[in-house]
XYZ file of C-alpha atoms in Angstrom:
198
model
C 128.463 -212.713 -184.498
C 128.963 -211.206 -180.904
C 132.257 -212.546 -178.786
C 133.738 -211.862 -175.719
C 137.062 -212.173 -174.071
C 137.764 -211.303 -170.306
C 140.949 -209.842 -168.779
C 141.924 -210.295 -164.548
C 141.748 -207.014 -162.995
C 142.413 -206.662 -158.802
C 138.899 -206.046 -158.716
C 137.814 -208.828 -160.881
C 136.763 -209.603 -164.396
C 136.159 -207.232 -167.280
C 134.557 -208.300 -170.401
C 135.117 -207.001 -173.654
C 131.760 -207.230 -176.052
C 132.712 -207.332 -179.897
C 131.779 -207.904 -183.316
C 134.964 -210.405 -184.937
C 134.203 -209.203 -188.469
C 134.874 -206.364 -189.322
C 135.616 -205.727 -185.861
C 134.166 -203.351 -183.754
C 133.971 -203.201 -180.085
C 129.981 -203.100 -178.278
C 130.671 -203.079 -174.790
C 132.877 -203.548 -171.931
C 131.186 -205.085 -168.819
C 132.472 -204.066 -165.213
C 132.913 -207.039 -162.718
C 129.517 -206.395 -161.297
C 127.665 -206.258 -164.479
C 129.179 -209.937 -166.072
C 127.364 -212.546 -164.262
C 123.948 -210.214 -164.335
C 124.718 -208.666 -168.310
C 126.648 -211.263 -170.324
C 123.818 -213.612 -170.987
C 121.805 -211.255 -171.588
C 124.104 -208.884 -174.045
C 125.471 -212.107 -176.158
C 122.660 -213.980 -176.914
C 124.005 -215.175 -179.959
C 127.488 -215.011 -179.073
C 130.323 -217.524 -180.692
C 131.182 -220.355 -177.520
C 134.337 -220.345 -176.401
C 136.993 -217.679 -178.135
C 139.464 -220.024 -177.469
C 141.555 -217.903 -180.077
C 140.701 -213.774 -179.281
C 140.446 -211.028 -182.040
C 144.494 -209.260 -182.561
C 142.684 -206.123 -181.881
C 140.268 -207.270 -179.056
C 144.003 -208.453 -177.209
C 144.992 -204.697 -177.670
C 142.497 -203.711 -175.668
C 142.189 -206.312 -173.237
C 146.178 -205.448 -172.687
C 145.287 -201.828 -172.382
C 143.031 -202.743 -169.917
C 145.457 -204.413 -168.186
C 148.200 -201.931 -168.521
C 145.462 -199.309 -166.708
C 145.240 -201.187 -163.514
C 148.910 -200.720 -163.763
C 148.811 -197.046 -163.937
C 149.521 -196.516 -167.336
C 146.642 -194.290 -169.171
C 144.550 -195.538 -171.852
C 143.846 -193.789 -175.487
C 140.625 -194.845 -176.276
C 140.510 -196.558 -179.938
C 137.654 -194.770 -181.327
C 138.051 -196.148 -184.872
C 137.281 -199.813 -183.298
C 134.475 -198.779 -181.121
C 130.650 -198.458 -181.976
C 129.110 -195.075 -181.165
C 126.151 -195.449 -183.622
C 123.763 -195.258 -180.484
C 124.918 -192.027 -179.215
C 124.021 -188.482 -180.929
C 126.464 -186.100 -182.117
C 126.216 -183.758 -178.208
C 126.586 -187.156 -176.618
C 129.768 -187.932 -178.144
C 131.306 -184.540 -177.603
C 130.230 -185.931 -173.607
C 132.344 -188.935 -174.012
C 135.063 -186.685 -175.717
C 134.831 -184.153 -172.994
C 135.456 -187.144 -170.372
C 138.322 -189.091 -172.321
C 140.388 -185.916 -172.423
C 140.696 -186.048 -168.358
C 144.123 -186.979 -167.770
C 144.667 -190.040 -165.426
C 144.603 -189.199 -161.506
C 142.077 -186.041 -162.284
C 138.620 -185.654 -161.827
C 135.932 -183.116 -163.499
C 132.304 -182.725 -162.068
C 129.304 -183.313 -164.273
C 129.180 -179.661 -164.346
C 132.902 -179.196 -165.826
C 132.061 -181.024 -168.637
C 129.256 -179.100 -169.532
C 131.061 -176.298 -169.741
C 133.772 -177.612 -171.487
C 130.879 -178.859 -174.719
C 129.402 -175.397 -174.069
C 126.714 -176.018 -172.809
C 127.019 -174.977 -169.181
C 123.140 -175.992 -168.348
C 123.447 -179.131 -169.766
C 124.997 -181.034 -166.567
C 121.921 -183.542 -166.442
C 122.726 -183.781 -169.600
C 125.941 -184.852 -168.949
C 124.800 -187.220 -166.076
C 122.291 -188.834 -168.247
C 124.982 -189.243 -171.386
C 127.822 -191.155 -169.108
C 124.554 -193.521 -167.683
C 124.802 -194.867 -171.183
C 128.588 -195.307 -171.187
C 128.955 -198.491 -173.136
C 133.274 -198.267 -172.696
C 134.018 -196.982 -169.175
C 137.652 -197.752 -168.227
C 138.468 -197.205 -172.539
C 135.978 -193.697 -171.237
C 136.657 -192.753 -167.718
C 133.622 -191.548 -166.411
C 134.479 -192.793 -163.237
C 136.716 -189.482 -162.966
C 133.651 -187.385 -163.243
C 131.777 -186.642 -159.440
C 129.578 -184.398 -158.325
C 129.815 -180.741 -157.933
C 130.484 -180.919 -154.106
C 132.736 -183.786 -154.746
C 130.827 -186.349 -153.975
C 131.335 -189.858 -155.674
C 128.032 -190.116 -157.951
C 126.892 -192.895 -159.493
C 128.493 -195.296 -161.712
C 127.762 -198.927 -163.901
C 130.073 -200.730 -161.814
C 128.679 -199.085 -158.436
C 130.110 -196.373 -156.067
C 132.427 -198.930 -154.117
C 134.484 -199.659 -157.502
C 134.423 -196.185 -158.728
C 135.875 -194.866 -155.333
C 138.550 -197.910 -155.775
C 139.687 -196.619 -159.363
C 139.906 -193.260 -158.052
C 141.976 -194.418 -155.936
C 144.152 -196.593 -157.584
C 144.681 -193.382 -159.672
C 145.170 -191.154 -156.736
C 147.701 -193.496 -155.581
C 150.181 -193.958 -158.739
C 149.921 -190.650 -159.775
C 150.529 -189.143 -156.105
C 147.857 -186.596 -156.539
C 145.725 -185.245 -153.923
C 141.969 -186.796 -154.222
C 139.205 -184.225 -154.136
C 136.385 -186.803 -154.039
C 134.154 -187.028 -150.578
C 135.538 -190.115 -149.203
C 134.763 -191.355 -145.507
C 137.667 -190.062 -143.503
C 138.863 -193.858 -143.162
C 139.200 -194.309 -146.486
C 140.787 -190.906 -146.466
C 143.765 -192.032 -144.075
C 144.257 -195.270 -146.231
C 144.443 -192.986 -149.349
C 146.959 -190.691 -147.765
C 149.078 -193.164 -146.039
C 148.836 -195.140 -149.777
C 150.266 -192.184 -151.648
C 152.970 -191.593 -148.502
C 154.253 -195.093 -149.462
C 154.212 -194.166 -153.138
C 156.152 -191.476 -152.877
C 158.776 -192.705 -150.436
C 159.157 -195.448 -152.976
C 159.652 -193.072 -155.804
C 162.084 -191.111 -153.940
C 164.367 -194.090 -153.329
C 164.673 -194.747 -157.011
C-alpha cells in the first residue's frame, strides 16, 4: 500500500511517497507537483496516515532540517532506484556528492561518471529525479550558468539556490536577474554581519 505524509516548507508543502511495509520511499513531490501529482501517484494510497512511518518522520525531519541549512545524506537503503539503470544512478551519485551552497553544470557531472559527452545524458537522468531535495539536482545549471530546468520549476530552484547561497555565505554563480542579484548579496551581507556578532 502507497502513503504519504507532508512536511511545511517556506515555500510550501512537500510530500513524501512510500511503501509502509517493508518500507521504501517512491517519491517526493515539490509544492507545485502535489495538487497536480498526488492523485494521480497514490491511487491506491492508505486515507489518512494519521500515525506516519518512524522512518518516513526521518526524512520528513531531514527535510525540514534542509530548509534550515543543515545538509541532507540521502538514505539510499530506504529509497527505490529499481527504475533507474546502473549509469543513471552513478548521475544521481554524481549530484548527491555536491556539497550544500555549490553548484555543478550538467556538464561537470559528466565528467565526473566519465563520460564527458554524456551531458544530455545527464540532463535527461535528473528529468527523472524521483527524490530531489534527498538528490539536489537543483544545484546542477547550465554550462553558462544559467538556471535550467527543474520538477518544481525555475522560480523554486532559483529560491533553493538561494536559500543555500545565503546560509552558507557563498558567492552564487547562477544567471540571476540583477534584482534578484542585489537581494542575494544584500541577504548574505546580513548573514554574515550576523555571524560576525556571535
Amino acid at each position: 500500500m502507497i502513503c504519504h505524509n507532508s512536511v511545511p516548507t517556506p515555500f510550501g508543502e512537500v510530500t513524501v511517497l512510500y511503501h509502509d511495509n517493508p518500507f521504501l520511499l517512491i517519491e517526493i513531490l515539490l509544492p507545485r507537483e502535489n495538487r497536480k501529482n498526488l492523485a494521480q501517484a497514490t491511487p491506491r494510497r492508505k486515507q489518512g496516515n494519521t500515525v506516519a512511518h518512524q522512518k518516513v518522520l526521518l526524512v520528513l525531519g531531514s527535510i525540514s532540517d534542509y530548509f534550515k541549512g543543515k545538509p541532507i545524506q540521502p538514505p539510499w537503503e530506504w529509497m527505490d532506484l529499481s527504475r533507474y539503470t546502473n549509469l543513471q544512478r552513478s548521475v544521481l551519485g554524481a549530484t548527491a556528492d555536491i556539497s550544500y551552497g555549490q553548484l555543478r553544470s550538467y556538464r561537470e557531472i559528466a565528467e565526473a561518471i566519465g563520460r564527458p559527452r554524456a551531458y544530455r545524458f545527464v540532463g535527461t537522468t535528473l528529468a527523472k529525479n524521483r527524490f530531489p531535495i534527498l538528490i539536489p539536482c537543483h544545484r546542477v545549471v547550465k554550462s553558462n550558468f544559467s538556471i535550467g530546468q527543474f520538477s518544481g520549476g525555475a522560480d523554486l530552484k532559483r529560491k533553493l539556490i538561494e536559500t543555500e547561497t545565503t546560509i552558507s555565505g557563498l558567492a552564487p554563480k547562477a544567471r540571476f536577474p540583477k534584482s534578484t542579484q542585489v537581494k542575494m548579496i544584500r541577504k548574505q551581507r546580513i548573514h554574515i554581519a550576523r555571524l560576525n556578532k556571535l
